[in-house]
Each structure stands twice: as structure tokens, then as C-alpha cells.
């Protein structure tokens, strides 16, 4: 019997969740008040939750506790407080003076600090982000392996164990024709896409404009692939919601207690 | 053909398409549950599996969980697959968020769900403090990651969690983080995200840790260049990535099953042979939803074909 209330609470939670989802999806039929109600409810909940989480997970642990210090269970000082942390509050509040015509100059102080930090980091992170990609753009385009079109398998399975072929290192170090073709496609795509963004020079002649046009095609193919991935992602999300409304709700009401 | 009106194909009420989609997906979810679809995992997913199965026993995995319920259809499956691999191999982990303030709660829910699965199978729970530490949310991923990369002891120094007796102590006193002096002391770093926080991780710590990512299908294409350049070692993208992981958890990688069958091979990395996970559930959200995804995409392709046929037939009729 003790599990009954827990089960009932679970059922109510699932049912409410399903109702919210159906309410939000009702916009697919047409714009309506039920959708608006659930939309506002969702935004209100998200804002309220974020506010509490911001205090609990961030401000309290990162700012309040270091500022006020900590006592042990017996009342002795565990960590002393650093009251200089209090200065962060007025600096942060200055950002809100942006709403006042008279005092909005003060909002530039915290914004300037953030921009300064951000700019400093950009210098530091630039190579981390783009350096390895630039280096990786340099790829071999001349084959060194002529014993096949594709890379050979460098291992065998013998009695359930992986056994590396004696000439595996040689096989792995060779550049096969299939790899060369891949690298060529990469190189042409890279250069033609870069050429498309070359606005400083007036491109003339069939070869130059053709290469530029190829770049546009390559970009379009890339965007198409990205769009395909996005569509697949959206379907995955919809399927999860349909699963929640139909399968999870059905299961919540058909499973017994315990 | 005289009764055929091509215009109708282009003017199907979208609401009928929604109904067909919902009904077919729902039927597939109810009837097709447990159907195993053969899959050839992406190389990037294989690399992620290799990383996770090779985490040293004495090093914790850092999980940056930056997803919320808005991408539950992909991200929760990824998170649960990740947790299953780690728990099955008895690897400790630290979990925290640098994105949305709601992210820690969904991560906690995922841990609870995997623990429930393990309990049902007679396996031990993963316990907070001893086996994992949950650090909550860090605002501003850029600066938080910068701080983490520079000095982890300072960045996480203020975080305290209850130990096994319920007394709040510094997280660095826990068995999970006791040996961690700098961020590179982690066994692997995995970002589960639906946003650009993976970019910030690449920019700030990819040169210090073994960085891996589990991202949504929307974010996936932007992470592929990082994978190609070696900045991200392993990568699972979207629902396909979830199913890839679950499939390898069940069948291993370059691993000979009974009867000499190898379900998932990796010819480019012959030296690797990884078994399935030793215990616990393997198939989950990926296996449940993957068939439905095929059905939904099939319907979409059919709708596109019908629309185009209608357009071409209509044009032909117009010319006459």
C-alpha cells in the first residue's frame, strides 16, 4: 500500500507533462489560447527555476560563502570571509543603470570589464581553435601505396584474438588512392570555398569565375548536409515527445505499484 | 489520368502530414520496441567508445553536461549511454554544467535512472561522494573553462558536498577528486551539449585534456572539423550517435563474438579490440527511437517526392 501514493504522484506528473506537451503542440493546428497559456507557463517556470538555480548553484557557492566565510559544526571558523567580494555586487548592479538616461554611463564599467576579459581570451584561444585545423588542412595528394585502391586491413583474427599482420606498419604508413581522392576533394573544396569569399580582387576569366562558382556549390552542398542533420535532430526530438505523450503515459497508468 | 489533379499533391493540408507522422511514430514506438536495427557506427563514435573503455582506473572522467529537457530526445540518450559505460566499468566521474541553470537537474535525473536500472539488475548503485561528485552549475562557460584550465583547485575550491556521513566537505577531499591537481589529471573529458559550449571547451582546454563530445544533430556538423583536426578525440552525434554507442556497448568493437562474428569492426585501428560492457543495460533510448526515426525520415522523403511529382506534373500540364 505504501507505494500507492508514490505511484499516484508519478502518474499525475506524467499526465501533467503530457498535457503540457499536447497544449504546446496544439499550435500546429492553429494559434490558440491553450498554446499561449502553456507557453507563458513554461517561460515563467523556466525563469523562476533559473533564478533559484542561479542563487543555489552559483551565487551562494561562488560569491556568498567566500564573502561570509564558513563555520564548522562546532562553531569554530572553517574558512574566513573575504569581505572584498561584496564589491562585486555594486559593480554588477551598475549594469542595470543602462535603463536610466542620467546614469547609464555607469553600465559601461561592468560591460567594459567583460569585454576586456573576453578580448584578452580571444588572443589566447585563437591558435587553440584554428591552429590544429590549419595544420590538418595540409594533406598528402600523391599516392605511395600501389598494391590496392583502398587501404588494406592490417590485422587478422585468430582464435578470437587480434593478430597484427607482420607488415602492418608498412600498410598503415602507405597512402592509398582512395585516400588521395578524398584529400583532393577536401583541397578543392577548401580552396574554392575560400575563393568564393575573395572580394578584394575582381575575378576575370572562365577559370577564375568557374572556380569561384564551384566554391559556391561546395558551400551549398555543405549547408545541405548541415540542414539534413538538423532535420534529423528535430525529428529525434519530436519522436521523444511523442514517446512521452503516448508510451510513457500509457506505461505510467498500466504498471502496477512497486 | 484525366481525373488526376497534380495540384492536390502540392496542397496537402500540413495538419494531415502531422497526423500521419504522429500515428506512424506512435505505432512504431509501441510495436517496434526492442527491434534491433543493424548499424555501422561512425568512426567518430568508435573513437569515443575507445576513449571511454580505456579510461585509467585511478582517474576520474569529467562530464560537462550542458543540455536540458529541450533536447532530451538526443542528449538524455547520450548522457545515459555515457553513464552506463562508466558505471559498468566502475569508473569514477565528476559532473557539472556550464550552460543552462536547468542542466544539473536533468543530469541528476539521468544518474538516478541509470542507478535504478542497475538496481533492477542486482548491481551496486553509484554513490555520490564515493563514486561520483555532482558540482552543480558554473555560469559563463568561457570564463569557467578558462579558470578550470588554469587552476582547477581554485576554480572548484569553493564547492562542498556532503560526504557519506552527511558532513559538507571540500570536493577535493572526496575519493573522486583526491588525486586531481590539474585539469589534465582527468581520465577523459566529455562534453554533452546542445549548444556552443563545446567550442569554448575546444578553445580553452583541448590542448590539456583528452576532449570528447556528445552533441545534438544540430551542433554536430560544427564539431566535425574539431574531430578531423584531432581537437576532439571521440564524438557521438545525435540519435545515431546514441545508437552507435549502445550497439558497441552490446557487441564491442573489433571484438569476435560467439561463432567468430565481428559485429562492429574498425579496419583503420586494427590494434584495438574492445569487448562489450561487462554488465548493466546496453540498449536504451537509441534503440527505442531509432526505428521511429527511420519511419519519420521515410515519411518526409515520401512527402518531398509527392510534392515534386505534383510540381513537375503540374508544370507539364501547364505547358500543354
PDB file of N, CA and C in Angstrom, chain A residues 28-29 46 49-50 53 57-58 61-62 66 70 73 78 121-122 124-125 128-129 132-133 136 154-155 157 159-162 172 226 229-237 239-244 246-248 251, chain B residues 14-15 18 21 25-26 29-30 33 70-74 101-102 104-105 137 139 142-143 146 158-161 203-204 207 217-218 221 225-226 228-229 231 254 256 262 265 270 273 285 289 292-293 296-297 300:
ATOM      1  N   UNK A  28       0.332  23.659 -33.805  1.00  0.00           N
ATOM      2  CA  UNK A  28       0.451  23.088 -35.148  1.00  0.00           C
ATOM      3  C   UNK A  28      -0.892  23.096 -35.867  1.00  0.00           C
ATOM      4  N   UNK A  29      -1.972  23.000 -35.069  1.00  0.00           N
ATOM      5  CA  UNK A  29      -3.300  23.064 -35.680  1.00  0.00           C
ATOM      6  C   UNK A  29      -3.590  24.507 -36.064  1.00  0.00           C
ATOM      7  N   UNK A  46      10.503  28.387 -16.278  1.00  0.00           N
ATOM      8  CA  UNK A  46      11.935  28.381 -16.635  1.00  0.00           C
ATOM      9  C   UNK A  46      12.657  29.556 -15.983  1.00  0.00           C
ATOM     10  N   UNK A  49      12.799  28.938 -12.159  1.00  0.00           N
ATOM     11  CA  UNK A  49      13.759  27.868 -11.861  1.00  0.00           C
ATOM     12  C   UNK A  49      15.188  28.377 -12.021  1.00  0.00           C
ATOM     13  N   UNK A  50      15.402  29.121 -13.099  1.00  0.00           N
ATOM     14  CA  UNK A  50      16.762  29.621 -13.368  1.00  0.00           C
ATOM     15  C   UNK A  50      17.245  30.541 -12.259  1.00  0.00           C
ATOM     16  N   UNK A  53      18.147  28.421  -9.276  1.00  0.00           N
ATOM     17  CA  UNK A  53      19.380  27.676  -9.588  1.00  0.00           C
ATOM     18  C   UNK A  53      20.595  28.605  -9.604  1.00  0.00           C
ATOM     19  N   UNK A  57      23.247  27.332  -7.045  1.00  0.00           N
ATOM     20  CA  UNK A  57      24.429  26.687  -7.642  1.00  0.00           C
ATOM     21  C   UNK A  57      25.587  27.651  -7.855  1.00  0.00           C
ATOM     22  N   UNK A  58      25.270  28.926  -8.034  1.00  0.00           N
ATOM     23  CA  UNK A  58      26.327  29.842  -8.433  1.00  0.00           C
ATOM     24  C   UNK A  58      26.625  30.891  -7.376  1.00  0.00           C
ATOM     25  N   UNK A  61      27.465  29.610  -3.685  1.00  0.00           N
ATOM     26  CA  UNK A  61      28.738  28.894  -3.542  1.00  0.00           C
ATOM     27  C   UNK A  61      29.945  29.698  -4.011  1.00  0.00           C
ATOM     28  N   UNK A  62      29.744  30.492  -5.053  1.00  0.00           N
ATOM     29  CA  UNK A  62      30.880  31.196  -5.648  1.00  0.00           C
ATOM     30  C   UNK A  62      31.088  32.591  -5.056  1.00  0.00           C
ATOM     31  N   UNK A  66      32.244  32.483   0.019  1.00  0.00           N
ATOM     32  CA  UNK A  66      33.590  33.068   0.162  1.00  0.00           C
ATOM     33  C   UNK A  66      33.558  34.428   0.864  1.00  0.00           C
ATOM     34  N   UNK A  70      32.950  30.479   6.523  1.00  0.00           N
ATOM     35  CA  UNK A  70      32.225  29.265   6.907  1.00  0.00           C
ATOM     36  C   UNK A  70      32.610  28.859   8.324  1.00  0.00           C
ATOM     37  N   UNK A  73      30.813  22.630  12.323  1.00  0.00           N
ATOM     38  CA  UNK A  73      29.614  22.248  13.081  1.00  0.00           C
ATOM     39  C   UNK A  73      29.736  22.639  14.548  1.00  0.00           C
ATOM     40  N   UNK A  78      35.872  27.764   9.928  1.00  0.00           N
ATOM     41  CA  UNK A  78      36.366  26.777   8.967  1.00  0.00           C
ATOM     42  C   UNK A  78      37.109  27.497   7.838  1.00  0.00           C
ATOM     43  N   UNK A 121      41.054  36.940 -23.782  1.00  0.00           N
ATOM     44  CA  UNK A 121      40.964  35.491 -24.010  1.00  0.00           C
ATOM     45  C   UNK A 121      41.043  35.148 -25.494  1.00  0.00           C
ATOM     46  N   UNK A 122      40.486  36.007 -26.338  1.00  0.00           N
ATOM     47  CA  UNK A 122      40.479  35.708 -27.772  1.00  0.00           C
ATOM     48  C   UNK A 122      41.892  35.539 -28.312  1.00  0.00           C
ATOM     49  N   UNK A 124      44.424  34.554 -26.657  1.00  0.00           N
ATOM     50  CA  UNK A 124      44.959  33.305 -26.108  1.00  0.00           C
ATOM     51  C   UNK A 124      44.371  32.083 -26.820  1.00  0.00           C
ATOM     52  N   UNK A 125      43.078  32.133 -27.135  1.00  0.00           N
ATOM     53  CA  UNK A 125      42.410  30.915 -27.617  1.00  0.00           C
ATOM     54  C   UNK A 125      42.468  30.747 -29.128  1.00  0.00           C
ATOM     55  N   UNK A 128      44.466  27.812 -30.336  1.00  0.00           N
ATOM     56  CA  UNK A 128      43.879  26.556 -29.870  1.00  0.00           C
ATOM     57  C   UNK A 128      42.729  26.113 -30.760  1.00  0.00           C
ATOM     58  N   UNK A 129      41.970  27.098 -31.246  1.00  0.00           N
ATOM     59  CA  UNK A 129      40.790  26.754 -32.035  1.00  0.00           C
ATOM     60  C   UNK A 129      41.143  26.489 -33.504  1.00  0.00           C
ATOM     61  N   UNK A 132      45.183  23.816 -35.003  1.00  0.00           N
ATOM     62  CA  UNK A 132      45.160  22.404 -35.426  1.00  0.00           C
ATOM     63  C   UNK A 132      44.384  22.193 -36.731  1.00  0.00           C
ATOM     64  N   UNK A 133      43.343  23.023 -36.963  1.00  0.00           N
ATOM     65  CA  UNK A 133      42.567  22.859 -38.205  1.00  0.00           C
ATOM     66  C   UNK A 133      43.378  23.312 -39.422  1.00  0.00           C
ATOM     67  N   UNK A 136      45.880  20.666 -40.060  1.00  0.00           N
ATOM     68  CA  UNK A 136      45.220  19.476 -40.599  1.00  0.00           C
ATOM     69  C   UNK A 136      44.791  19.650 -42.053  1.00  0.00           C
ATOM     70  N   UNK A 154      45.051  -4.319 -41.720  1.00  0.00           N
ATOM     71  CA  UNK A 154      46.372  -4.617 -41.154  1.00  0.00           C
ATOM     72  C   UNK A 154      46.310  -5.676 -40.062  1.00  0.00           C
ATOM     73  N   UNK A 155      45.139  -6.293 -39.909  1.00  0.00           N
ATOM     74  CA  UNK A 155      45.046  -7.276 -38.825  1.00  0.00           C
ATOM     75  C   UNK A 155      44.208  -8.479 -39.237  1.00  0.00           C
ATOM     76  N   UNK A 157      42.007 -11.941 -37.338  1.00  0.00           N
ATOM     77  CA  UNK A 157      41.528 -12.525 -36.080  1.00  0.00           C
ATOM     78  C   UNK A 157      41.896 -14.006 -36.074  1.00  0.00           C
ATOM     79  N   UNK A 159      41.608 -17.244 -33.539  1.00  0.00           N
ATOM     80  CA  UNK A 159      41.038 -17.784 -32.295  1.00  0.00           C
ATOM     81  C   UNK A 159      40.515 -16.676 -31.369  1.00  0.00           C
ATOM     82  N   UNK A 160      39.827 -15.724 -31.928  1.00  0.00           N
ATOM     83  CA  UNK A 160      39.208 -14.669 -31.129  1.00  0.00           C
ATOM     84  C   UNK A 160      40.147 -13.547 -30.744  1.00  0.00           C
ATOM     85  N   UNK A 161      41.406 -13.642 -31.099  1.00  0.00           N
ATOM     86  CA  UNK A 161      42.358 -12.580 -30.728  1.00  0.00           C
ATOM     87  C   UNK A 161      42.778 -11.787 -31.970  1.00  0.00           C
ATOM     88  N   UNK A 162      43.050 -10.507 -31.737  1.00  0.00           N
ATOM     89  CA  UNK A 162      43.513  -9.673 -32.849  1.00  0.00           C
ATOM     90  C   UNK A 162      44.987  -9.945 -33.079  1.00  0.00           C
ATOM     91  N   UNK A 172      49.908   0.610 -42.864  1.00  0.00           N
ATOM     92  CA  UNK A 172      49.323   1.813 -42.261  1.00  0.00           C
ATOM     93  C   UNK A 172      49.998   3.091 -42.737  1.00  0.00           C
ATOM     94  N   UNK A 226      24.361  20.033 -43.527  1.00  0.00           N
ATOM     95  CA  UNK A 226      24.080  20.555 -42.186  1.00  0.00           C
ATOM     96  C   UNK A 226      22.562  20.601 -41.953  1.00  0.00           C
ATOM     97  N   UNK A 229      21.210  17.169 -41.249  1.00  0.00           N
ATOM     98  CA  UNK A 229      21.498  16.765 -39.875  1.00  0.00           C
ATOM     99  C   UNK A 229      20.540  17.456 -38.905  1.00  0.00           C
ATOM    100  N   UNK A 230      20.232  18.725 -39.205  1.00  0.00           N
ATOM    101  CA  UNK A 230      19.314  19.482 -38.346  1.00  0.00           C
ATOM    102  C   UNK A 230      17.922  18.860 -38.387  1.00  0.00           C
ATOM    103  N   UNK A 231      17.462  18.505 -39.595  1.00  0.00           N
ATOM    104  CA  UNK A 231      16.133  17.907 -39.728  1.00  0.00           C
ATOM    105  C   UNK A 231      16.067  16.601 -38.934  1.00  0.00           C
ATOM    106  N   UNK A 232      17.133  15.792 -39.057  1.00  0.00           N
ATOM    107  CA  UNK A 232      17.171  14.524 -38.331  1.00  0.00           C
ATOM    108  C   UNK A 232      17.108  14.778 -36.824  1.00  0.00           C
ATOM    109  N   UNK A 233      17.810  15.815 -36.380  1.00  0.00           N
ATOM    110  CA  UNK A 233      17.813  16.145 -34.954  1.00  0.00           C
ATOM    111  C   UNK A 233      16.419  16.538 -34.494  1.00  0.00           C
ATOM    112  N   UNK A 234      15.740  17.355 -35.310  1.00  0.00           N
ATOM    113  CA  UNK A 234      14.399  17.813 -34.917  1.00  0.00           C
ATOM    114  C   UNK A 234      13.430  16.642 -34.838  1.00  0.00           C
ATOM    115  N   UNK A 235      13.574  15.710 -35.781  1.00  0.00           N
ATOM    116  CA  UNK A 235      12.703  14.530 -35.745  1.00  0.00           C
ATOM    117  C   UNK A 235      12.969  13.721 -34.477  1.00  0.00           C
ATOM    118  N   UNK A 236      14.240  13.606 -34.109  1.00  0.00           N
ATOM    119  CA  UNK A 236      14.581  12.847 -32.900  1.00  0.00           C
ATOM    120  C   UNK A 236      13.894  13.460 -31.681  1.00  0.00           C
ATOM    121  N   UNK A 237      13.829  14.796 -31.656  1.00  0.00           N
ATOM    122  CA  UNK A 237      13.189  15.476 -30.517  1.00  0.00           C
ATOM    123  C   UNK A 237      11.684  15.238 -30.524  1.00  0.00           C
ATOM    124  N   UNK A 239      10.105  12.711 -31.867  1.00  0.00           N
ATOM    125  CA  UNK A 239       9.851  11.301 -31.535  1.00  0.00           C
ATOM    126  C   UNK A 239       9.881  11.103 -30.019  1.00  0.00           C
ATOM    127  N   UNK A 240      10.830  11.758 -29.358  1.00  0.00           N
ATOM    128  CA  UNK A 240      10.919  11.649 -27.903  1.00  0.00           C
ATOM    129  C   UNK A 240       9.659  12.188 -27.243  1.00  0.00           C
ATOM    130  N   UNK A 241       9.163  13.303 -27.759  1.00  0.00           N
ATOM    131  CA  UNK A 241       7.936  13.894 -27.178  1.00  0.00           C
ATOM    132  C   UNK A 241       6.726  13.004 -27.426  1.00  0.00           C
ATOM    133  N   UNK A 242       6.631  12.465 -28.646  1.00  0.00           N
ATOM    134  CA  UNK A 242       5.511  11.561 -28.944  1.00  0.00           C
ATOM    135  C   UNK A 242       5.617  10.330 -28.042  1.00  0.00           C
ATOM    136  N   UNK A 243       6.817   9.853 -27.872  1.00  0.00           N
ATOM    137  CA  UNK A 243       7.050   8.709 -26.992  1.00  0.00           C
ATOM    138  C   UNK A 243       6.597   9.010 -25.572  1.00  0.00           C
ATOM    139  N   UNK A 244       6.881  10.239 -25.109  1.00  0.00           N
ATOM    140  CA  UNK A 244       6.486  10.612 -23.743  1.00  0.00           C
ATOM    141  C   UNK A 244       4.966  10.666 -23.623  1.00  0.00           C
ATOM    142  N   UNK A 246       2.583   9.329 -25.508  1.00  0.00           N
ATOM    143  CA  UNK A 246       1.824   8.096 -25.749  1.00  0.00           C
ATOM    144  C   UNK A 246       2.385   6.919 -24.937  1.00  0.00           C
ATOM    145  N   UNK A 247       3.648   6.625 -25.104  1.00  0.00           N
ATOM    146  CA  UNK A 247       4.195   5.410 -24.478  1.00  0.00           C
ATOM    147  C   UNK A 247       4.365   5.587 -22.963  1.00  0.00           C
ATOM    148  N   UNK A 248       5.055   6.659 -22.548  1.00  0.00           N
ATOM    149  CA  UNK A 248       5.314   6.853 -21.107  1.00  0.00           C
ATOM    150  C   UNK A 248       4.016   6.992 -20.324  1.00  0.00           C
ATOM    151  N   UNK A 251       2.335   3.640 -20.144  1.00  0.00           N
ATOM    152  CA  UNK A 251       3.028   2.754 -19.193  1.00  0.00           C
ATOM    153  C   UNK A 251       2.804   3.185 -17.747  1.00  0.00           C
TER     154      UNK A 251
ATOM    155  N   UNK B  14      -1.080  20.556 -44.216  1.00  0.00           N
ATOM    156  CA  UNK B  14       0.056  20.130 -43.389  1.00  0.00           C
ATOM    157  C   UNK B  14      -0.411  19.380 -42.153  1.00  0.00           C
ATOM    158  N   UNK B  15      -1.636  19.659 -41.697  1.00  0.00           N
ATOM    159  CA  UNK B  15      -2.119  19.006 -40.481  1.00  0.00           C
ATOM    160  C   UNK B  15      -2.316  17.497 -40.692  1.00  0.00           C
ATOM    161  N   UNK B  18       1.015  16.021 -40.175  1.00  0.00           N
ATOM    162  CA  UNK B  18       1.315  15.882 -38.742  1.00  0.00           C
ATOM    163  C   UNK B  18       0.630  14.646 -38.172  1.00  0.00           C
ATOM    164  N   UNK B  21       2.367  11.539 -39.315  1.00  0.00           N
ATOM    165  CA  UNK B  21       3.647  11.421 -38.608  1.00  0.00           C
ATOM    166  C   UNK B  21       3.433  10.899 -37.186  1.00  0.00           C
ATOM    167  N   UNK B  25       4.691   7.202 -35.985  1.00  0.00           N
ATOM    168  CA  UNK B  25       5.752   7.156 -34.960  1.00  0.00           C
ATOM    169  C   UNK B  25       5.245   6.448 -33.709  1.00  0.00           C
ATOM    170  N   UNK B  26       4.014   6.774 -33.315  1.00  0.00           N
ATOM    171  CA  UNK B  26       3.449   6.153 -32.102  1.00  0.00           C
ATOM    172  C   UNK B  26       3.334   4.642 -32.275  1.00  0.00           C
ATOM    173  N   UNK B  29       6.739   3.110 -32.069  1.00  0.00           N
ATOM    174  CA  UNK B  29       7.270   3.100 -30.703  1.00  0.00           C
ATOM    175  C   UNK B  29       6.630   1.985 -29.873  1.00  0.00           C
ATOM    176  N   UNK B  30       5.331   1.767 -30.098  1.00  0.00           N
ATOM    177  CA  UNK B  30       4.627   0.751 -29.309  1.00  0.00           C
ATOM    178  C   UNK B  30       4.923  -0.668 -29.811  1.00  0.00           C
ATOM    179  N   UNK B  33       9.168  -1.697 -30.364  1.00  0.00           N
ATOM    180  CA  UNK B  33      10.070  -1.587 -29.216  1.00  0.00           C
ATOM    181  C   UNK B  33      10.955  -2.834 -29.117  1.00  0.00           C
ATOM    182  N   UNK B  70      14.939  20.385 -23.355  1.00  0.00           N
ATOM    183  CA  UNK B  70      14.590  20.805 -24.717  1.00  0.00           C
ATOM    184  C   UNK B  70      15.238  19.905 -25.764  1.00  0.00           C
ATOM    185  N   UNK B  71      16.341  19.239 -25.429  1.00  0.00           N
ATOM    186  CA  UNK B  71      16.964  18.302 -26.377  1.00  0.00           C
ATOM    187  C   UNK B  71      17.024  16.892 -25.791  1.00  0.00           C
ATOM    188  N   UNK B  72      16.048  16.596 -24.938  1.00  0.00           N
ATOM    189  CA  UNK B  72      16.033  15.300 -24.275  1.00  0.00           C
ATOM    190  C   UNK B  72      16.079  14.139 -25.268  1.00  0.00           C
ATOM    191  N   UNK B  73      15.428  14.321 -26.427  1.00  0.00           N
ATOM    192  CA  UNK B  73      15.355  13.255 -27.433  1.00  0.00           C
ATOM    193  C   UNK B  73      16.711  12.766 -27.886  1.00  0.00           C
ATOM    194  N   UNK B  74      17.712  13.600 -27.810  1.00  0.00           N
ATOM    195  CA  UNK B  74      19.064  13.172 -28.197  1.00  0.00           C
ATOM    196  C   UNK B  74      19.996  13.140 -26.983  1.00  0.00           C
ATOM    197  N   UNK B 101      21.111  26.877 -16.357  1.00  0.00           N
ATOM    198  CA  UNK B 101      20.969  26.532 -14.936  1.00  0.00           C
ATOM    199  C   UNK B 101      20.110  25.286 -14.707  1.00  0.00           C
ATOM    200  N   UNK B 102      19.281  24.926 -15.701  1.00  0.00           N
ATOM    201  CA  UNK B 102      18.455  23.724 -15.530  1.00  0.00           C
ATOM    202  C   UNK B 102      19.234  22.445 -15.820  1.00  0.00           C
ATOM    203  N   UNK B 104      21.949  20.949 -14.492  1.00  0.00           N
ATOM    204  CA  UNK B 104      22.324  19.996 -13.431  1.00  0.00           C
ATOM    205  C   UNK B 104      21.187  19.043 -13.051  1.00  0.00           C
ATOM    206  N   UNK B 105      19.951  19.546 -13.056  1.00  0.00           N
ATOM    207  CA  UNK B 105      18.837  18.700 -12.622  1.00  0.00           C
ATOM    208  C   UNK B 105      18.610  17.527 -13.576  1.00  0.00           C
ATOM    209  N   UNK B 137      26.095  24.012 -11.215  1.00  0.00           N
ATOM    210  CA  UNK B 137      26.252  24.844 -12.417  1.00  0.00           C
ATOM    211  C   UNK B 137      27.342  25.903 -12.235  1.00  0.00           C
ATOM    212  N   UNK B 139      28.378  29.443 -14.048  1.00  0.00           N
ATOM    213  CA  UNK B 139      27.870  30.362 -15.069  1.00  0.00           C
ATOM    214  C   UNK B 139      28.995  30.773 -16.013  1.00  0.00           C
ATOM    215  N   UNK B 142      32.743  30.383 -20.907  1.00  0.00           N
ATOM    216  CA  UNK B 142      34.062  30.857 -21.348  1.00  0.00           C
ATOM    217  C   UNK B 142      35.008  31.045 -20.168  1.00  0.00           C
ATOM    218  N   UNK B 143      34.557  31.827 -19.181  1.00  0.00           N
ATOM    219  CA  UNK B 143      35.436  32.132 -18.055  1.00  0.00           C
ATOM    220  C   UNK B 143      35.592  30.941 -17.107  1.00  0.00           C
ATOM    221  N   UNK B 146      38.068  28.691 -18.685  1.00  0.00           N
ATOM    222  CA  UNK B 146      39.379  29.322 -18.580  1.00  0.00           C
ATOM    223  C   UNK B 146      39.972  29.080 -17.188  1.00  0.00           C
ATOM    224  N   UNK B 158      35.691  26.268  -3.993  1.00  0.00           N
ATOM    225  CA  UNK B 158      34.584  26.645  -3.107  1.00  0.00           C
ATOM    226  C   UNK B 158      33.473  25.602  -3.039  1.00  0.00           C
ATOM    227  N   UNK B 159      33.521  24.636  -3.908  1.00  0.00           N
ATOM    228  CA  UNK B 159      32.420  23.664  -3.959  1.00  0.00           C
ATOM    229  C   UNK B 159      32.568  22.643  -2.827  1.00  0.00           C
ATOM    230  N   UNK B 160      31.497  22.462  -2.103  1.00  0.00           N
ATOM    231  CA  UNK B 160      31.484  21.489  -0.997  1.00  0.00           C
ATOM    232  C   UNK B 160      30.275  20.569  -1.166  1.00  0.00           C
ATOM    233  N   UNK B 161      30.460  19.329  -0.844  1.00  0.00           N
ATOM    234  CA  UNK B 161      29.383  18.357  -0.969  1.00  0.00           C
ATOM    235  C   UNK B 161      29.371  17.464   0.266  1.00  0.00           C
ATOM    236  N   UNK B 203      38.432  25.637 -27.404  1.00  0.00           N
ATOM    237  CA  UNK B 203      39.311  26.811 -27.361  1.00  0.00           C
ATOM    238  C   UNK B 203      40.179  26.842 -26.108  1.00  0.00           C
ATOM    239  N   UNK B 204      39.632  26.390 -24.986  1.00  0.00           N
ATOM    240  CA  UNK B 204      40.319  26.638 -23.718  1.00  0.00           C
ATOM    241  C   UNK B 204      41.026  25.438 -23.100  1.00  0.00           C
ATOM    242  N   UNK B 207      43.910  21.452 -25.515  1.00  0.00           N
ATOM    243  CA  UNK B 207      45.334  21.112 -25.503  1.00  0.00           C
ATOM    244  C   UNK B 207      45.775  20.524 -24.166  1.00  0.00           C
ATOM    245  N   UNK B 217      22.272  16.684 -33.245  1.00  0.00           N
ATOM    246  CA  UNK B 217      22.437  16.716 -34.698  1.00  0.00           C
ATOM    247  C   UNK B 217      22.599  18.122 -35.244  1.00  0.00           C
ATOM    248  N   UNK B 218      22.065  19.101 -34.522  1.00  0.00           N
ATOM    249  CA  UNK B 218      22.197  20.492 -34.974  1.00  0.00           C
ATOM    250  C   UNK B 218      23.631  20.975 -34.768  1.00  0.00           C
ATOM    251  N   UNK B 221      27.515  19.080 -37.051  1.00  0.00           N
ATOM    252  CA  UNK B 221      28.369  19.497 -38.170  1.00  0.00           C
ATOM    253  C   UNK B 221      29.426  20.535 -37.800  1.00  0.00           C
ATOM    254  N   UNK B 225      34.795  19.440 -37.804  1.00  0.00           N
ATOM    255  CA  UNK B 225      36.169  19.905 -38.074  1.00  0.00           C
ATOM    256  C   UNK B 225      37.105  19.725 -36.888  1.00  0.00           C
ATOM    257  N   UNK B 226      36.587  19.876 -35.673  1.00  0.00           N
ATOM    258  CA  UNK B 226      37.421  19.654 -34.482  1.00  0.00           C
ATOM    259  C   UNK B 226      37.842  18.189 -34.404  1.00  0.00           C
ATOM    260  N   UNK B 228      38.114  16.100 -36.957  1.00  0.00           N
ATOM    261  CA  UNK B 228      39.071  15.846 -38.040  1.00  0.00           C
ATOM    262  C   UNK B 228      40.466  16.339 -37.673  1.00  0.00           C
ATOM    263  N   UNK B 229      40.504  17.474 -36.978  1.00  0.00           N
ATOM    264  CA  UNK B 229      41.801  18.068 -36.636  1.00  0.00           C
ATOM    265  C   UNK B 229      42.387  17.479 -35.359  1.00  0.00           C
ATOM    266  N   UNK B 231      41.253  17.828 -32.345  1.00  0.00           N
ATOM    267  CA  UNK B 231      40.998  18.602 -31.122  1.00  0.00           C
ATOM    268  C   UNK B 231      39.985  17.891 -30.236  1.00  0.00           C
ATOM    269  N   UNK B 254      35.729  -4.378 -32.861  1.00  0.00           N
ATOM    270  CA  UNK B 254      36.752  -5.340 -33.332  1.00  0.00           C
ATOM    271  C   UNK B 254      36.766  -6.562 -32.430  1.00  0.00           C
ATOM    272  N   UNK B 256      35.463 -10.331 -31.460  1.00  0.00           N
ATOM    273  CA  UNK B 256      34.889 -11.535 -32.045  1.00  0.00           C
ATOM    274  C   UNK B 256      33.876 -12.150 -31.086  1.00  0.00           C
ATOM    275  N   UNK B 262      32.145 -10.682 -36.088  1.00  0.00           N
ATOM    276  CA  UNK B 262      32.505  -9.348 -35.574  1.00  0.00           C
ATOM    277  C   UNK B 262      31.421  -8.399 -36.042  1.00  0.00           C
ATOM    278  N   UNK B 265      33.417  -3.580 -36.768  1.00  0.00           N
ATOM    279  CA  UNK B 265      34.865  -3.596 -36.964  1.00  0.00           C
ATOM    280  C   UNK B 265      35.381  -2.177 -37.229  1.00  0.00           C
ATOM    281  N   UNK B 270      43.394  -1.415 -36.277  1.00  0.00           N
ATOM    282  CA  UNK B 270      43.423  -2.865 -36.059  1.00  0.00           C
ATOM    283  C   UNK B 270      43.927  -3.255 -34.678  1.00  0.00           C
ATOM    284  N   UNK B 273      40.880  -3.796 -29.792  1.00  0.00           N
ATOM    285  CA  UNK B 273      39.837  -4.817 -29.682  1.00  0.00           C
ATOM    286  C   UNK B 273      39.167  -4.635 -28.333  1.00  0.00           C
ATOM    287  N   UNK B 285      17.542   4.486 -25.036  1.00  0.00           N
ATOM    288  CA  UNK B 285      16.788   5.443 -25.854  1.00  0.00           C
ATOM    289  C   UNK B 285      17.141   5.350 -27.339  1.00  0.00           C
ATOM    290  N   UNK B 289      14.200   4.538 -30.104  1.00  0.00           N
ATOM    291  CA  UNK B 289      13.710   5.580 -31.021  1.00  0.00           C
ATOM    292  C   UNK B 289      14.277   5.495 -32.439  1.00  0.00           C
ATOM    293  N   UNK B 292      11.811   4.485 -35.204  1.00  0.00           N
ATOM    294  CA  UNK B 292      10.853   5.582 -35.439  1.00  0.00           C
ATOM    295  C   UNK B 292      11.488   6.688 -36.270  1.00  0.00           C
ATOM    296  N   UNK B 293      12.760   6.932 -36.020  1.00  0.00           N
ATOM    297  CA  UNK B 293      13.451   7.972 -36.784  1.00  0.00           C
ATOM    298  C   UNK B 293      13.483   7.598 -38.270  1.00  0.00           C
ATOM    299  N   UNK B 296      10.014   8.194 -39.655  1.00  0.00           N
ATOM    300  CA  UNK B 296       9.728   9.630 -39.806  1.00  0.00           C
ATOM    301  C   UNK B 296      10.483  10.208 -41.004  1.00  0.00           C
ATOM    302  N   UNK B 297      11.747   9.830 -41.136  1.00  0.00           N
ATOM    303  CA  UNK B 297      12.520  10.345 -42.279  1.00  0.00           C
ATOM    304  C   UNK B 297      11.986   9.791 -43.596  1.00  0.00           C
ATOM    305  N   UNK B 300       9.032  11.790 -44.523  1.00  0.00           N
ATOM    306  CA  UNK B 300       9.422  13.117 -45.023  1.00  0.00           C
ATOM    307  C   UNK B 300       9.888  13.028 -46.478  1.00  0.00           C
TER     308      UNK B 300
END
